[in-house]
Amino acid sequence: MSPRPTGRRTAAVGSALLLVAALAACTPHPSPEVAVRSFLLAWQGGDHAEAARYTDGEPEDVERALTDMTEQLDLASLRFGLGRISREGEDATAEFSVHADLGIGDPTWDYTGRMPLTWGPDGWKITWSSGVLHPDLGVDERLAVSYETQERGQILDREGEPLVTADRVSAFGVVPAEMEDKEGGVTELAELLEEDPDPLLNRVRSAPPEQFQPLVLMRNSSVDDSLLSDVRAISGADVQEVEINLTPASAPFVVGEVAGTAEHRVSSRVPGTYQAGDTVGLSGLQNIYQHELAGSATTRVVTLDADGEVTGTLESWEGEQSGGIDTTLDAEVQRAAENALTGLPGNGYLVAVDSAGGEILAAANASGNTGDDQAFTGSYKPGGTFGVVATLAALETGAATPDSEVPCGPSVEIGGQTFTNPSQGSLSFDPSLVRNIAFSCNVGFASLGEAVGAEALAATARELGIGHDWQLAVPASAGEVEVGGDEVETASAMIGEHGVRVSPLGMALVAGAVADGSWHPPQLVRGETPAGGTALDGAGLQVVREGLREAVVQRMPELTVGVGEGEVHGQAVRTEQGETSLHWFVGYQGTVAFAVLAEVDPAQTLWSQYAVAAAQSFLSGMANGVPEPQAGTEPGAGPGMEPGIEGQTPVEEPLAEADLNATEETGW
């Protein structure tokens, strides 16, 4: 779509015209050069009545023709340069250069004009005809600007499947030739649609008058019969249906929202200037890749006859072809992710990545809102899922070895602050790092904080991408580990509380690093491969992998059956942030690593872990496909939920009895 100015423009006097205002004269126009200079100077300055005095035409006709050209081309400015003048007796011909600015962001039309002159009783005068405006403009012809727009490009998944559906939308516009009062009619239309009339008028003035000009695009769901009736009552106004790729079929916050430039006051929300009726991405990939997806229109300056039919093309500028964007998303994995979040009682997010390279396979939110990008940009406490980072930091610094005992009593006091496990339990037998991970032992990890140190913990976190300087095509947060350094703060950071914030995307990448052995920066768009990666210590990874597998076997047996081939490794915790209970699951199966976050009202949690239920649904959906909704099932009902009962607690198997002689199971 071709960019166009958003506000009403006025003709400006350019500085390039090499004309002088001081004209010596013994007669009104003593030489052809004086007449030509005077005419061009007045025309350039917008004083069309004055310009007409230097011609032999009817003054009103000349003035109208010069004014019409400015409006027909919707000129931002017009500048001239004086060329060669040839004289033969009482006749002369003058050449002049024309620099016509068709608008901000639009082409500039440069051509050479010619005007004949004749000597008479009043001196030299320009012999007036429409050819003075342009040598190829015939009698009874006018100028116009024509735009050939393109279909908006698609956003595709990794297999080439479209992620955007084509919608039938209502295009509100006018046929200029059928308007009794062009300015009044367009203004009335703009008022009905609650839009600024100036950019709409700009397009109408320069358009071929017999062609329908779409000015405002609105989704059909926003259009009622009364609005249609009011619009069609305006002389020359009409509404037509068109089909445009607008609505995300999946991954709405990643794909993003599209609107017509007048819709949603786009001109104040999107950089750049656009023509009324263009489509513009407001968010997500639609916004980031607006230029590639929309392309630009082929612009032509054309001549029209009295019936508004195109008789010729004076100049044309080929637009840039719109194209598709190839993403790393997998439509099937995305469907499984979105389906898995339908049973959550509130906000929730799921991000899945290919552990072998960091490619994002799925990114879902429970709201389905295009503006809800917290899966990528959120800042959340990771709680006990940060035990993966704490374990690797302890092993890298020598604070512990794979065979070390890491006591996990019911509580420990550090710097005057008491740290406890989620259910006040303890591990009395074989309190190793593996079991501390499996049972999310806050006491054990907090006790290692002083030996690990704040700097080493932050350094290990960066090796796993948290706080790392990585970039993505859309806004995303790499998280942070900001620890003051005293023993209480470091102990709290070891259990994912003080100074530690992550996004679901960041934790999915952590899980991917554990699965693959190297951390990879995320990738969302094919062809934009991010640089760099971090290889991790193999011995430390083995401890972490064993702990994550034991966590699934001992505490989440529902993730061991009916979830496809391959062992599931993962950690599930519940932590509090403000007045919200955060339910996390972070893990992987094969090469698919993922993180689930559910934001839950603390009064609603009891012993249920919504993230685990979502993880089970996600893995099952990938393995078995996502079933079609059953008749009678209302939106929002998901695995373990009775349809239509708002806020019901998910059905969950009781925690398996640990056979490791834990005095009390540590809770979620």
XYZ file of C-alpha atoms in Angstrom:
668
model
C 0.000 0.000 0.000
C 1.334 3.370 -0.878
C 2.195 5.746 1.991
C 0.319 9.028 1.814
C 0.214 12.162 3.954
C -2.152 12.076 6.898
C -3.032 15.758 7.062
C -4.345 18.289 4.563
C -1.592 19.744 2.450
C -1.138 23.191 0.949
C 0.911 24.147 -2.053
C 4.276 25.566 -1.002
C 6.612 27.938 -2.780
C 9.805 25.983 -3.441
C 13.247 27.483 -3.158
C 14.623 25.844 -6.295
C 12.983 28.125 -8.859
C 15.644 30.392 -10.193
C 13.369 33.323 -10.817
C 13.774 36.922 -9.834
C 10.904 39.134 -8.848
C 12.468 42.372 -10.069
C 11.377 42.739 -13.670
C 12.360 45.767 -15.752
C 9.772 46.623 -18.351
C 9.118 49.274 -20.959
C 6.030 47.356 -22.027
C 3.941 45.023 -19.855
C 5.952 41.988 -21.032
C 8.971 43.283 -22.990
C 10.504 39.836 -23.685
C 9.375 36.192 -23.708
C 11.645 35.488 -20.741
C 9.936 38.123 -18.584
C 6.494 36.708 -19.370
C 7.578 33.115 -18.718
C 9.321 34.020 -15.464
C 6.337 36.000 -14.211
C 3.855 33.265 -15.112
C 5.866 30.460 -13.469
C 6.567 32.500 -10.348
C 2.858 33.224 -9.822
C 1.866 29.607 -10.609
C 4.465 28.238 -8.222
C 3.318 30.586 -5.462
C -0.308 29.505 -5.825
C -1.473 32.890 -7.120
C -3.342 31.422 -10.052
C -5.301 34.587 -10.837
C -2.029 36.478 -11.213
C -0.568 33.702 -13.383
C -3.580 33.892 -15.694
C -2.715 37.535 -16.548
C 0.356 36.377 -18.455
C -1.698 34.206 -20.830
C -4.092 34.939 -23.639
C -6.745 32.612 -22.185
C -9.917 33.542 -20.377
C -8.625 34.458 -16.880
C -11.277 32.415 -15.067
C -10.571 29.346 -17.219
C -6.806 29.556 -16.697
C -7.132 30.120 -12.964
C -9.500 27.144 -12.662
C -7.214 24.880 -14.685
C -4.156 25.691 -12.545
C -6.138 25.181 -9.330
C -7.647 21.938 -10.615
C -4.187 20.539 -11.375
C -3.084 21.164 -7.771
C -6.166 19.380 -6.426
C -6.256 16.617 -9.015
C -2.691 15.602 -8.145
C -3.109 16.479 -4.445
C 0.195 18.314 -4.685
C 2.327 19.005 -1.665
C 4.450 21.464 -3.644
C 5.230 22.542 -7.178
C 8.580 23.972 -8.276
C 9.818 25.173 -11.655
C 13.094 25.837 -13.388
C 13.425 28.036 -16.477
C 14.823 26.284 -19.531
C 15.700 27.211 -23.097
C 13.607 29.832 -24.910
C 13.622 29.824 -28.707
C 12.271 32.852 -30.618
C 11.272 33.292 -34.245
C 9.788 36.651 -35.090
C 6.644 37.277 -33.080
C 6.477 33.658 -31.865
C 8.488 31.899 -29.163
C 8.622 28.570 -27.336
C 9.816 28.217 -23.731
C 10.871 25.034 -21.971
C 10.645 24.683 -18.198
C 11.333 21.899 -15.718
C 8.551 20.754 -13.378
C 9.162 19.225 -9.981
C 5.752 18.066 -8.656
C 5.772 16.591 -5.149
C 2.798 14.212 -4.982
C 2.991 13.987 -1.201
C 5.050 12.831 1.745
C 6.174 9.282 1.039
C 4.826 9.361 -2.520
C 6.888 9.788 -5.694
C 8.078 13.108 -7.055
C 7.045 13.686 -10.649
C 9.665 15.428 -12.756
C 8.985 16.338 -16.363
C 9.753 19.023 -18.952
C 6.965 21.416 -19.890
C 6.663 23.643 -22.952
C 4.654 26.756 -23.587
C 4.200 28.764 -26.812
C 4.208 32.573 -26.676
C 3.029 35.258 -29.107
C 3.856 38.965 -29.357
C 0.842 41.262 -29.306
C -0.398 44.718 -28.258
C 0.143 43.792 -24.574
C 3.605 42.369 -25.156
C 4.525 38.695 -24.942
C 1.777 36.387 -23.727
C 1.571 32.647 -23.246
C -0.742 30.972 -25.717
C -3.002 29.106 -23.347
C -4.047 25.459 -23.732
C -4.155 22.401 -21.483
C -0.780 21.465 -23.009
C 0.835 24.146 -20.821
C 0.063 21.954 -17.800
C 1.653 18.942 -19.493
C 2.626 18.534 -23.161
C 0.596 15.316 -23.464
C -2.574 16.596 -21.826
C -5.269 16.934 -24.490
C -8.321 19.110 -24.808
C -11.071 18.154 -22.323
C -8.666 15.905 -20.411
C -7.723 16.136 -16.751
C -5.037 14.657 -14.510
C -5.444 12.079 -11.752
C -3.348 9.782 -9.605
C -4.171 6.089 -9.772
C -3.068 3.426 -7.282
C -2.936 -0.299 -7.929
C -2.842 -1.879 -4.485
C -1.694 -5.390 -3.588
C -3.084 -8.152 -1.455
C -1.529 -8.174 1.993
C 1.054 -10.931 2.374
C 0.663 -13.971 4.607
C 2.433 -15.004 7.798
C 3.260 -18.705 7.553
C 4.226 -21.457 9.961
C 7.306 -23.633 9.476
C 5.426 -25.900 7.047
C 4.037 -23.034 4.973
C 0.586 -23.134 6.582
C -1.118 -19.698 6.815
C -1.435 -18.187 10.281
C -3.788 -15.397 9.170
C -7.330 -15.879 7.894
C -8.908 -13.797 5.146
C -11.845 -11.726 6.381
C -14.699 -10.073 4.533
C -14.597 -6.443 5.600
C -16.637 -3.374 4.745
C -14.851 -0.726 2.704
C -16.481 2.688 3.157
C -15.714 5.035 0.293
C -16.958 7.292 -2.448
C -17.176 7.650 -6.216
C -15.938 11.257 -6.550
C -17.794 11.976 -9.806
C -21.111 11.111 -8.171
C -20.682 13.516 -5.243
C -22.722 16.709 -5.309
C -20.407 18.339 -2.754
C -17.067 16.534 -2.573
C -15.705 18.266 0.524
C -19.025 18.294 2.362
C -19.806 14.671 1.540
C -16.406 13.350 2.605
C -16.577 15.376 5.815
C -20.025 13.964 6.595
C -18.749 10.425 5.947
C -15.775 11.024 8.223
C -18.059 12.274 11.001
C -20.237 9.162 10.757
C -17.142 6.975 11.057
C -15.565 9.231 13.728
C -12.500 9.852 11.609
C -10.388 12.817 10.524
C -11.690 14.031 7.120
C -8.398 15.534 5.892
C -6.576 12.316 4.845
C -9.799 11.089 3.236
C -10.169 14.300 1.242
C -6.550 14.072 0.099
C -7.221 10.759 -1.572
C -10.537 11.761 -3.100
C -9.139 14.941 -4.669
C -6.399 13.110 -6.566
C -8.325 9.968 -7.508
C -9.910 9.042 -10.855
C -13.439 10.402 -10.354
C -15.353 7.469 -11.829
C -13.664 4.825 -9.656
C -14.814 3.759 -6.190
C -12.256 4.944 -3.649
C -12.147 2.869 -0.431
C -11.367 5.184 2.475
C -12.104 3.328 5.709
C -12.009 -0.417 6.371
C -14.185 -1.869 9.147
C -14.823 -5.425 10.186
C -18.356 -6.479 9.300
C -19.090 -7.217 12.953
C -18.673 -3.485 13.684
C -21.107 -2.398 10.955
C -24.848 -2.187 11.571
C -27.743 -1.467 9.227
C -28.272 2.055 10.508
C -24.671 3.012 9.712
C -24.972 1.544 6.208
C -28.175 3.498 5.638
C -26.640 6.779 6.828
C -23.561 6.342 4.660
C -25.474 5.483 1.516
C -27.643 8.556 2.025
C -24.566 10.692 1.283
C -24.330 11.602 -2.382
C -21.626 9.473 -4.030
C -20.852 7.385 -0.900
C -21.038 3.605 -0.903
C -19.958 0.501 1.020
C -18.380 -2.511 -0.656
C -17.180 -5.817 0.749
C -13.553 -6.774 0.233
C -11.458 -9.706 1.435
C -8.235 -8.990 3.353
C -5.859 -11.135 5.432
C -6.590 -9.667 8.861
C -7.351 -12.113 11.668
C -4.781 -14.394 13.314
C -5.807 -18.026 12.889
C -3.535 -18.872 15.837
C -0.779 -17.323 17.973
C -2.666 -13.995 18.024
C -0.178 -11.960 20.035
C 2.733 -13.180 17.898
C 0.990 -12.693 14.560
C -0.573 -9.381 15.624
C -3.520 -7.198 14.665
C -4.232 -5.474 11.349
C -6.446 -2.477 10.714
C -7.266 0.024 7.996
C -5.384 3.272 8.464
C -8.483 5.198 9.473
C -9.652 2.433 11.771
C -8.422 2.620 15.391
C -6.818 6.028 14.735
C -3.855 4.254 13.177
C -2.151 7.467 12.137
C -1.459 8.259 15.779
C -0.306 4.734 16.653
C 1.884 3.651 13.749
C 5.006 5.481 12.510
C 4.887 6.678 8.940
C 2.209 8.119 6.726
C -0.326 5.994 4.909
C -3.084 6.416 2.408
C -6.671 6.204 3.599
C -7.848 2.612 3.189
C -4.398 1.012 3.511
C -3.912 -1.890 5.902
C -1.374 -1.474 8.686
C -0.125 -3.949 11.278
C -0.709 -2.620 14.773
C 1.155 -5.263 16.769
C 3.222 -8.437 16.578
C 4.777 -9.571 13.315
C 2.125 -7.648 11.388
C 3.618 -4.445 12.773
C 7.310 -5.381 12.679
C 7.083 -6.584 9.069
C 4.515 -4.045 7.867
C 6.579 -3.013 4.854
C 7.238 -6.578 3.692
C 3.637 -7.702 4.182
C 1.916 -4.668 2.698
C 4.375 -3.825 -0.046
C 3.481 -0.605 -1.815
C 1.069 0.395 -4.533
C 1.989 1.022 -8.133
C 1.363 4.749 -8.587
C 0.438 6.269 -11.945
C -0.247 9.799 -13.096
C -2.959 9.338 -15.700
C -5.065 11.410 -18.070
C -8.850 11.081 -17.987
C -11.460 12.075 -20.521
C -14.718 13.863 -19.761
C -16.311 10.550 -18.772
C -13.556 9.755 -16.269
C -12.049 7.017 -18.423
C -8.264 6.645 -18.451
C -6.863 7.822 -21.791
C -3.160 7.573 -21.073
C -0.368 7.229 -18.503
C 2.041 10.129 -18.141
C 4.271 8.550 -15.485
C 4.279 5.438 -13.323
C 6.241 4.101 -10.373
C 6.213 0.370 -9.745
C 5.358 -0.591 -6.184
C 7.271 -3.091 -4.099
C 5.745 -6.563 -4.128
C 4.160 -7.735 -0.890
C 5.432 -11.038 0.438
C 5.023 -13.642 3.132
C 6.877 -14.041 6.412
C 8.118 -17.557 7.226
C 8.081 -18.232 10.948
C 9.399 -21.077 13.068
C 5.949 -21.700 14.580
C 4.421 -25.147 14.159
C 0.654 -24.941 13.619
C -0.011 -28.336 15.257
C 2.134 -27.573 18.300
C 0.482 -24.151 18.510
C -3.003 -25.701 18.487
C -1.969 -28.065 21.278
C -0.619 -25.128 23.287
C -3.744 -23.017 22.867
C -6.007 -25.944 23.708
C -3.971 -26.700 26.824
C -4.682 -23.255 28.274
C -8.465 -23.404 27.904
C -8.893 -24.993 31.340
C -7.095 -22.248 33.260
C -9.178 -20.074 35.606
C -7.284 -16.891 34.689
C -4.328 -15.642 32.709
C -1.925 -18.240 31.447
C 0.897 -18.710 28.973
C 2.687 -21.548 27.221
C 5.837 -21.278 25.128
C 7.455 -24.244 23.373
C 10.850 -24.231 21.626
C 12.959 -26.659 19.645
C 15.758 -27.411 22.089
C 18.216 -28.117 19.268
C 18.258 -24.557 17.971
C 15.985 -22.254 19.962
C 13.291 -22.055 17.285
C 9.950 -21.069 18.822
C 7.360 -23.729 18.016
C 4.407 -22.295 19.901
C 3.494 -19.225 21.915
C 0.028 -19.053 23.431
C -1.946 -17.014 25.911
C -5.170 -18.036 27.610
C -6.888 -14.748 26.789
C -6.465 -14.983 23.016
C -5.808 -11.230 23.097
C -3.460 -9.818 20.451
C -2.126 -7.344 23.009
C -1.327 -9.917 25.694
C 2.347 -10.674 25.038
C 3.372 -11.590 28.591
C 4.504 -15.018 27.363
C 7.459 -13.132 25.866
C 7.661 -9.895 27.838
C 6.400 -10.903 31.306
C 8.462 -10.450 34.441
C 7.692 -13.225 36.914
C 9.288 -14.962 39.874
C 10.380 -18.424 38.756
C 10.228 -19.850 42.278
C 11.558 -23.380 42.604
C 11.937 -23.840 38.826
C 15.069 -21.735 39.301
C 16.556 -24.763 41.056
C 17.955 -25.775 37.652
C 20.084 -22.611 37.623
C 20.960 -22.913 41.313
C 22.122 -26.522 40.867
C 24.383 -25.704 37.930
C 25.790 -22.679 39.777
C 26.539 -24.811 42.842
C 28.330 -27.410 40.720
C 30.275 -24.837 38.675
C 31.532 -23.027 41.790
C 32.314 -26.202 43.733
C 29.759 -25.322 46.394
C 28.504 -28.871 45.837
C 29.413 -31.938 43.804
C 27.099 -34.446 42.113
C 27.615 -36.741 45.141
C 27.338 -34.116 47.875
C 24.735 -34.310 50.587
C 22.583 -31.207 50.519
C 20.522 -31.332 53.723
C 16.867 -30.432 53.327
C 15.356 -29.949 56.739
C 11.974 -28.323 57.347
C 13.603 -24.886 57.738
C 16.887 -23.024 57.916
C 17.763 -19.598 59.319
C 20.066 -17.434 57.211
C 20.991 -13.904 58.246
C 18.080 -13.775 60.633
C 15.534 -14.910 58.037
C 13.854 -18.315 58.098
C 13.516 -20.266 54.871
C 11.052 -23.149 54.636
C 9.932 -25.679 52.063
C 6.559 -25.258 50.332
C 4.750 -27.668 52.686
C 7.062 -27.326 55.660
C 8.343 -30.866 54.912
C 11.883 -32.213 54.855
C 13.978 -34.901 53.193
C 15.514 -37.243 55.762
C 17.110 -39.771 53.399
C 19.726 -39.237 50.695
C 19.350 -35.456 50.509
C 21.267 -35.117 47.211
C 21.053 -32.381 44.611
C 18.955 -34.708 42.466
C 16.355 -35.091 45.195
C 16.471 -31.404 46.064
C 15.492 -30.679 42.467
C 12.862 -33.419 42.421
C 11.145 -32.139 45.546
C 11.871 -28.439 45.011
C 13.722 -28.144 48.322
C 13.993 -24.446 49.125
C 15.933 -25.111 52.328
C 18.677 -27.052 50.530
C 19.184 -24.497 47.773
C 19.009 -21.497 50.103
C 21.698 -23.105 52.275
C 24.060 -23.222 49.294
C 23.647 -19.510 48.514
C 26.573 -18.131 50.484
C 28.998 -20.656 49.004
C 27.767 -19.989 45.474
C 27.705 -16.185 45.703
C 25.576 -13.629 43.918
C 27.976 -13.027 41.021
C 28.386 -16.711 40.175
C 24.618 -17.263 40.341
C 24.014 -14.384 37.920
C 26.774 -15.652 35.616
C 25.224 -19.133 35.454
C 21.820 -17.600 34.794
C 23.297 -15.713 31.830
C 24.723 -18.983 30.468
C 21.125 -20.194 30.422
C 19.877 -17.009 28.739
C 18.448 -15.215 31.783
C 19.731 -11.656 31.625
C 21.536 -12.511 28.383
C 21.534 -9.861 25.648
C 19.459 -11.670 23.016
C 17.104 -10.190 20.469
C 13.847 -11.357 18.916
C 11.726 -10.105 16.003
C 9.008 -9.017 18.455
C 9.339 -7.526 21.953
C 10.645 -10.033 24.492
C 12.295 -10.047 27.895
C 15.447 -11.991 28.695
C 14.732 -11.608 32.415
C 17.193 -10.564 35.078
C 19.122 -11.689 38.128
C 19.827 -8.599 40.221
C 21.117 -9.643 43.647
C 22.530 -7.186 46.160
C 25.019 -9.684 47.495
C 24.205 -10.147 51.184
C 23.559 -13.703 52.342
C 19.797 -13.307 52.721
C 19.348 -11.881 49.223
C 21.579 -14.534 47.681
C 19.743 -17.327 49.517
C 16.426 -15.906 48.316
C 17.707 -15.633 44.738
C 18.770 -19.298 44.811
C 15.102 -20.253 45.145
C 13.913 -17.869 42.433
C 12.561 -15.138 44.661
C 14.645 -12.020 45.405
C 15.985 -10.180 42.367
C 15.087 -12.912 39.878
C 12.526 -12.304 37.145
C 11.868 -14.384 34.046
C 9.402 -14.731 31.197
C 7.794 -18.009 30.097
C 9.894 -17.786 26.930
C 13.052 -17.443 29.004
C 12.220 -20.533 31.061
C 11.354 -22.553 27.938
C 14.844 -21.723 26.660
C 16.328 -22.851 30.001
C 14.552 -26.197 29.624
C 15.810 -26.398 26.057
C 19.391 -25.831 27.191
C 19.121 -28.678 29.708
C 17.692 -30.987 27.041
C 20.234 -30.095 24.335
C 23.359 -29.415 26.372
C 23.707 -25.900 24.920
C 21.670 -22.757 25.356
C 20.430 -21.269 22.068
C 18.994 -17.772 21.596
C 15.378 -17.751 20.430
C 14.365 -17.551 16.784
C 10.894 -16.699 15.482
C 11.375 -15.723 11.815
C 13.197 -17.955 9.341
C 16.268 -16.428 7.769
C 17.056 -14.341 10.835
C 19.232 -16.861 12.618
C 20.491 -15.415 15.890
C 24.192 -15.654 16.574
C 25.782 -17.392 19.504
C 25.007 -20.112 21.977
C 26.441 -21.440 25.199
C 27.650 -24.998 25.806
C 26.926 -26.220 29.337
C 28.833 -28.566 31.641
C 27.882 -32.164 30.900
C 28.303 -33.498 34.450
C 26.080 -30.767 35.889
C 23.460 -31.334 33.223
C 23.252 -35.005 34.118
C 22.402 -34.121 37.717
C 19.720 -31.679 36.561
C 18.218 -34.143 34.094
C 18.001 -36.858 36.725
C 16.337 -34.440 39.135
C 13.774 -33.302 36.569
C 12.933 -36.864 35.594
C 12.556 -37.910 39.219
C 10.279 -34.912 39.812
C 7.943 -36.193 37.079
C 8.025 -39.814 38.239
C 7.576 -39.049 41.939
C 5.272 -36.051 41.849
C 3.558 -35.948 38.439
C 2.709 -39.504 37.393
C 0.035 -38.121 35.026
C 2.934 -37.028 32.805
C 4.229 -40.583 32.422
C 1.303 -42.087 30.490
C -0.763 -41.008 27.506
C 1.597 -38.213 26.547
C 3.357 -39.751 23.575
C 6.759 -41.301 23.187
C 9.759 -40.063 25.105
C 10.313 -39.462 28.788
C 9.077 -36.200 30.211
C 11.454 -34.183 32.374
C 10.202 -31.203 34.312
C 9.668 -29.234 37.459
C 6.428 -27.834 38.828
C 6.163 -25.248 41.575
C 3.805 -22.693 42.986
C 5.016 -19.311 44.193
C 3.361 -16.050 45.143
C 3.843 -12.718 43.391
C 1.817 -9.868 44.798
C -1.758 -11.052 45.180
C -1.366 -13.772 42.569
C -0.353 -17.392 42.843
C 1.984 -18.396 40.009
C 1.793 -22.025 38.903
C 4.811 -23.088 36.856
C 5.737 -26.153 34.858
C 9.095 -26.090 33.083
C 10.382 -29.130 31.244
C 10.902 -31.010 28.018
C 10.090 -34.152 26.085
C 12.485 -35.144 23.341
C 13.477 -31.966 21.485
C 10.403 -29.978 22.557
C 11.105 -27.829 25.595
C 8.352 -25.736 27.100
C 7.211 -23.610 29.996
C 3.679 -23.160 31.318
C 2.657 -20.340 33.640
C -0.806 -19.975 35.172
C -1.836 -16.907 37.160
C -4.330 -18.068 39.762
C -6.255 -16.545 42.634
C -4.564 -17.988 45.771
C -7.977 -18.807 47.233
C -8.671 -21.031 44.255
C -5.520 -23.143 44.235
C -5.927 -25.559 47.151
C -3.602 -28.452 46.219
C -4.239 -28.243 42.507
C -1.465 -27.350 40.081
C -2.981 -25.810 36.976
C 0.315 -25.689 35.084
C 0.755 -29.446 35.413
C -2.753 -30.052 34.080
C -1.980 -27.753 31.148
C 1.342 -29.514 30.532
C -0.430 -32.880 30.434
C -2.987 -31.501 27.946
C -0.237 -29.986 25.812
C 1.797 -33.192 25.582
C -1.325 -35.227 24.899
C -2.373 -32.774 22.199
C 0.996 -33.047 20.467
C 0.910 -36.837 20.657
C -2.728 -37.447 19.771
C -3.912 -34.272 18.121
C -6.374 -31.731 19.455
C -9.963 -33.072 19.414
C -12.787 -31.075 17.918
C -14.991 -29.391 20.576
C -17.810 -31.691 21.647
C -21.416 -30.608 21.396
C -22.483 -28.932 24.607
C -18.952 -28.056 25.627
C -18.635 -24.365 26.318
C -15.503 -22.372 25.586
C -13.104 -22.451 28.489
C -13.729 -26.085 29.408
C -10.542 -28.099 29.235
C -8.954 -31.293 30.485
C -10.110 -32.131 33.980
C -12.842 -29.491 33.918
C -16.576 -30.019 33.898
C -17.940 -27.967 31.000
C -19.654 -24.726 31.873
C -18.716 -24.622 35.589
C -16.695 -21.475 36.016
C -13.644 -21.676 38.223
C -13.955 -25.385 39.022
C -10.732 -26.908 40.353
C -9.001 -29.253 37.889
C -9.235 -32.959 38.690
C -5.773 -34.070 39.731
C -4.341 -37.347 40.928
C -3.034 -37.279 44.494
C 0.713 -36.908 44.847
C 2.464 -40.239 44.685
C 3.973 -41.440 47.940
C 7.688 -40.903 47.731
C 9.699 -44.067 48.285
C 12.693 -42.013 49.359
C 11.683 -41.862 53.047
C 10.735 -38.205 52.937
C 9.246 -37.334 56.311
C 6.646 -35.224 54.499
C 6.086 -34.575 50.830
C 7.025 -31.101 49.778
C 3.930 -29.540 48.258
C 3.413 -27.493 45.160
